[in-house]
Amino acid sequence: MKGETNRIFKLGTHTIKEASSYVHLGLKCDPFLRSTGMVNDACNKLRGTYLSIVNSGISPLALNPSTYIKVYNSIVIPKA
């Protein structure tokens, strides 16, 4: 990909391998700071949280819309 190079890091005479991914502030990152992996992980987490709520028996049709918004804002949005 554009901008990718083989980078070599040394500590004294020892070569240090670069990690293929790492976690920074709870976000999975790659060495080139591409956002696709982070976006995919966030989408999967949000989808899983939403499906857990829906499958728990809370039906969107049975709730008052304002209650549904409160549930969504208090459970799903903080996971993002």
Coordinates of N, CA and C in Angstrom, one line a residue:
M1 N 0.8 -1.2 0.0 CA 0.0 0.0 0.0 C 0.9 1.3 0.0
K2 N 0.2 2.3 -0.4 CA 1.0 3.6 -0.4 C 1.5 4.0 0.9
G3 N 2.7 4.4 1.0 CA 3.3 4.9 2.3 C 3.9 3.8 3.1
E4 N 3.7 2.5 2.8 CA 4.2 1.4 3.5 C 5.7 1.2 3.1
T5 N 6.5 1.1 4.1 CA 7.9 0.7 3.8 C 8.3 -0.4 4.8
N6 N 9.4 -1.0 4.6 CA 9.9 -2.0 5.5 C 10.8 -1.2 6.5
R7 N 10.3 -1.0 7.7 CA 11.0 -0.2 8.7 C 11.8 -1.2 9.6
I8 N 13.0 -0.8 9.9 CA 13.9 -1.6 10.8 C 14.2 -0.7 12.0
F9 N 14.0 -1.3 13.2 CA 14.3 -0.6 14.4 C 15.4 -1.4 15.1
K10 N 16.3 -0.7 15.7 CA 17.4 -1.3 16.4 C 17.5 -0.7 17.8
L11 N 17.9 -1.6 18.7 CA 18.2 -1.2 20.1 C 19.6 -1.8 20.3
G12 N 20.6 -0.9 20.3 CA 22.0 -1.4 20.3 C 22.3 -2.2 19.0
T13 N 22.7 -3.4 19.2 CA 22.9 -4.3 18.1 C 21.8 -5.2 17.7
H14 N 20.7 -5.1 18.5 CA 19.6 -6.0 18.3 C 18.5 -5.4 17.5
T15 N 18.0 -6.2 16.5 CA 16.9 -5.7 15.7 C 15.6 -6.0 16.4
I16 N 14.7 -5.0 16.4 CA 13.4 -5.1 17.1 C 12.3 -5.3 16.0
K17 N 11.5 -6.3 16.1 CA 10.4 -6.6 15.1 C 9.3 -5.6 15.4
E18 N 8.7 -5.1 14.3 CA 7.5 -4.2 14.5 C 6.3 -5.1 14.6
A19 N 5.4 -4.7 15.5 CA 4.2 -5.5 15.7 C 3.2 -5.2 14.5
S20 N 2.4 -6.2 14.2 CA 1.5 -6.0 13.1 C 0.2 -5.2 13.6
S21 N 0.0 -5.2 14.8 CA -1.1 -4.4 15.4 C -0.8 -4.2 16.9
Y22 N -1.5 -3.2 17.5 CA -1.3 -2.9 18.9 C -2.5 -2.2 19.4
V23 N -2.7 -2.1 20.7 CA -3.9 -1.4 21.3 C -3.4 -0.1 21.9
H24 N -4.0 1.0 21.5 CA -3.6 2.3 22.1 C -4.9 2.9 22.5
L25 N -5.0 3.2 23.8 CA -6.2 3.8 24.4 C -7.5 3.0 24.1
G26 N -7.4 1.7 24.1 CA -8.5 0.8 23.8 C -8.8 0.6 22.4
L27 N -8.1 1.2 21.4 CA -8.4 1.1 20.0 C -7.3 0.3 19.4
K28 N -7.7 -0.7 18.5 CA -6.7 -1.5 17.8 C -6.2 -0.8 16.6
C29 N -4.9 -0.6 16.6 CA -4.2 0.2 15.5 C -3.3 -0.7 14.8
D30 N -2.9 -0.3 13.5 CA -1.9 -0.9 12.8 C -0.7 0.1 12.7
P31 N 0.5 -0.4 12.3 CA 1.7 0.5 12.4 C 1.6 1.7 11.5
F32 N 0.7 1.7 10.5 CA 0.6 2.8 9.5 C -0.6 3.7 9.8
L33 N -1.3 3.5 10.9 CA -2.4 4.3 11.4 C -3.6 4.3 10.4
R34 N -3.8 3.2 9.7 CA -5.0 3.1 8.8 C -6.2 2.9 9.7
S35 N -7.3 3.5 9.4 CA -8.5 3.5 10.2 C -9.4 2.4 9.9
T36 N -9.2 1.6 8.8 CA -10.2 0.6 8.4 C -10.4 -0.5 9.5
G37 N -9.3 -0.9 10.1 CA -9.4 -1.9 11.2 C -10.1 -1.4 12.4
M38 N -9.9 -0.2 12.7 CA -10.5 0.4 13.9 C -12.0 0.6 13.6
V39 N -12.4 1.0 12.4 CA -13.8 1.2 12.1 C -14.5 -0.1 12.1
N40 N -13.9 -1.2 11.5 CA -14.5 -2.5 11.5 C -14.7 -3.0 12.9
D41 N -13.7 -2.9 13.7 CA -13.9 -3.3 15.1 C -15.0 -2.6 15.8
A42 N -15.1 -1.3 15.7 CA -16.1 -0.5 16.3 C -17.5 -0.9 15.8
C43 N -17.6 -1.1 14.5 CA -18.9 -1.6 13.9 C -19.3 -2.9 14.4
N44 N -18.4 -3.8 14.5 CA -18.7 -5.2 15.0 C -19.1 -5.1 16.5
K45 N -18.5 -4.3 17.3 CA -18.8 -4.1 18.7 C -20.2 -3.5 18.8
L46 N -20.5 -2.5 18.1 CA -21.8 -1.9 18.1 C -22.9 -2.8 17.6
R47 N -22.7 -3.5 16.5 CA -23.6 -4.5 16.0 C -23.9 -5.5 17.1
G48 N -22.9 -6.1 17.7 CA -23.1 -7.1 18.7 C -23.9 -6.6 19.9
T49 N -23.6 -5.3 20.3 CA -24.3 -4.7 21.5 C -25.8 -4.5 21.1
Y50 N -26.1 -4.0 19.9 CA -27.4 -3.8 19.4 C -28.2 -5.1 19.4
L51 N -27.6 -6.1 18.8 CA -28.2 -7.4 18.6 C -28.5 -8.1 20.0
S52 N -27.6 -7.9 20.9 CA -27.8 -8.4 22.3 C -29.0 -7.7 22.9
I53 N -29.2 -6.4 22.7 CA -30.4 -5.8 23.3 C -31.6 -6.3 22.6
V54 N -31.6 -6.4 21.3 CA -32.8 -6.8 20.5 C -33.2 -8.2 20.9
N55 N -32.2 -9.1 21.1 CA -32.4 -10.5 21.4 C -32.7 -10.7 22.8
S56 N -32.6 -9.7 23.7 CA -32.9 -9.9 25.1 C -34.4 -9.8 25.4
G57 N -35.2 -9.6 24.4 CA -36.6 -9.5 24.7 C -37.2 -8.1 24.7
I58 N -36.3 -7.1 24.6 CA -36.8 -5.7 24.5 C -37.1 -5.5 23.0
S59 N -38.4 -5.4 22.8 CA -38.8 -5.2 21.4 C -39.0 -3.7 21.1
P60 N -38.4 -3.2 20.0 CA -38.5 -1.8 19.6 C -40.0 -1.4 19.4
L61 N -40.8 -2.3 19.0 CA -42.2 -2.0 18.8 C -43.0 -1.9 20.1
A62 N -42.5 -2.5 21.1 CA -43.2 -2.5 22.4 C -42.8 -1.3 23.3
L63 N -41.7 -0.6 22.9 CA -41.3 0.5 23.8 C -41.7 1.8 23.2
N64 N -41.9 2.8 24.2 CA -42.1 4.1 23.8 C -40.8 4.6 23.1
P65 N -40.9 5.4 22.0 CA -39.7 5.8 21.3 C -38.7 6.6 22.2
S66 N -39.2 7.3 23.1 CA -38.2 8.1 24.0 C -37.5 7.1 24.9
T67 N -38.2 6.0 25.4 CA -37.5 5.0 26.2 C -36.5 4.3 25.3
Y68 N -36.8 3.9 24.1 CA -35.9 3.2 23.2 C -34.6 4.1 23.0
I69 N -34.8 5.4 22.8 CA -33.7 6.3 22.6 C -32.8 6.3 23.9
K70 N -33.4 6.3 25.1 CA -32.6 6.3 26.3 C -31.8 5.0 26.4
V71 N -32.4 3.9 26.1 CA -31.7 2.6 26.2 C -30.5 2.6 25.2
Y72 N -30.8 3.1 24.0 CA -29.8 3.1 22.9 C -28.6 4.0 23.4
N73 N -29.0 5.2 23.9 CA -27.9 6.2 24.3 C -27.1 5.7 25.5
S74 N -27.8 5.0 26.4 CA -27.1 4.6 27.6 C -26.3 3.3 27.5
I75 N -26.7 2.4 26.5 CA -26.0 1.2 26.3 C -25.1 1.1 25.1
V76 N -25.7 1.4 23.9 CA -25.0 1.2 22.7 C -23.9 2.3 22.4
I77 N -24.3 3.6 22.6 CA -23.4 4.7 22.3 C -22.1 4.6 23.1
P78 N -22.2 4.3 24.4 CA -20.9 4.3 25.2 C -20.0 3.2 24.7
K79 N -20.5 2.2 24.0 CA -19.6 1.1 23.5 C -18.8 1.6 22.3
A80 N -19.3 2.7 21.7 CA -18.6 3.2 20.5 C -17.3 3.9 20.9

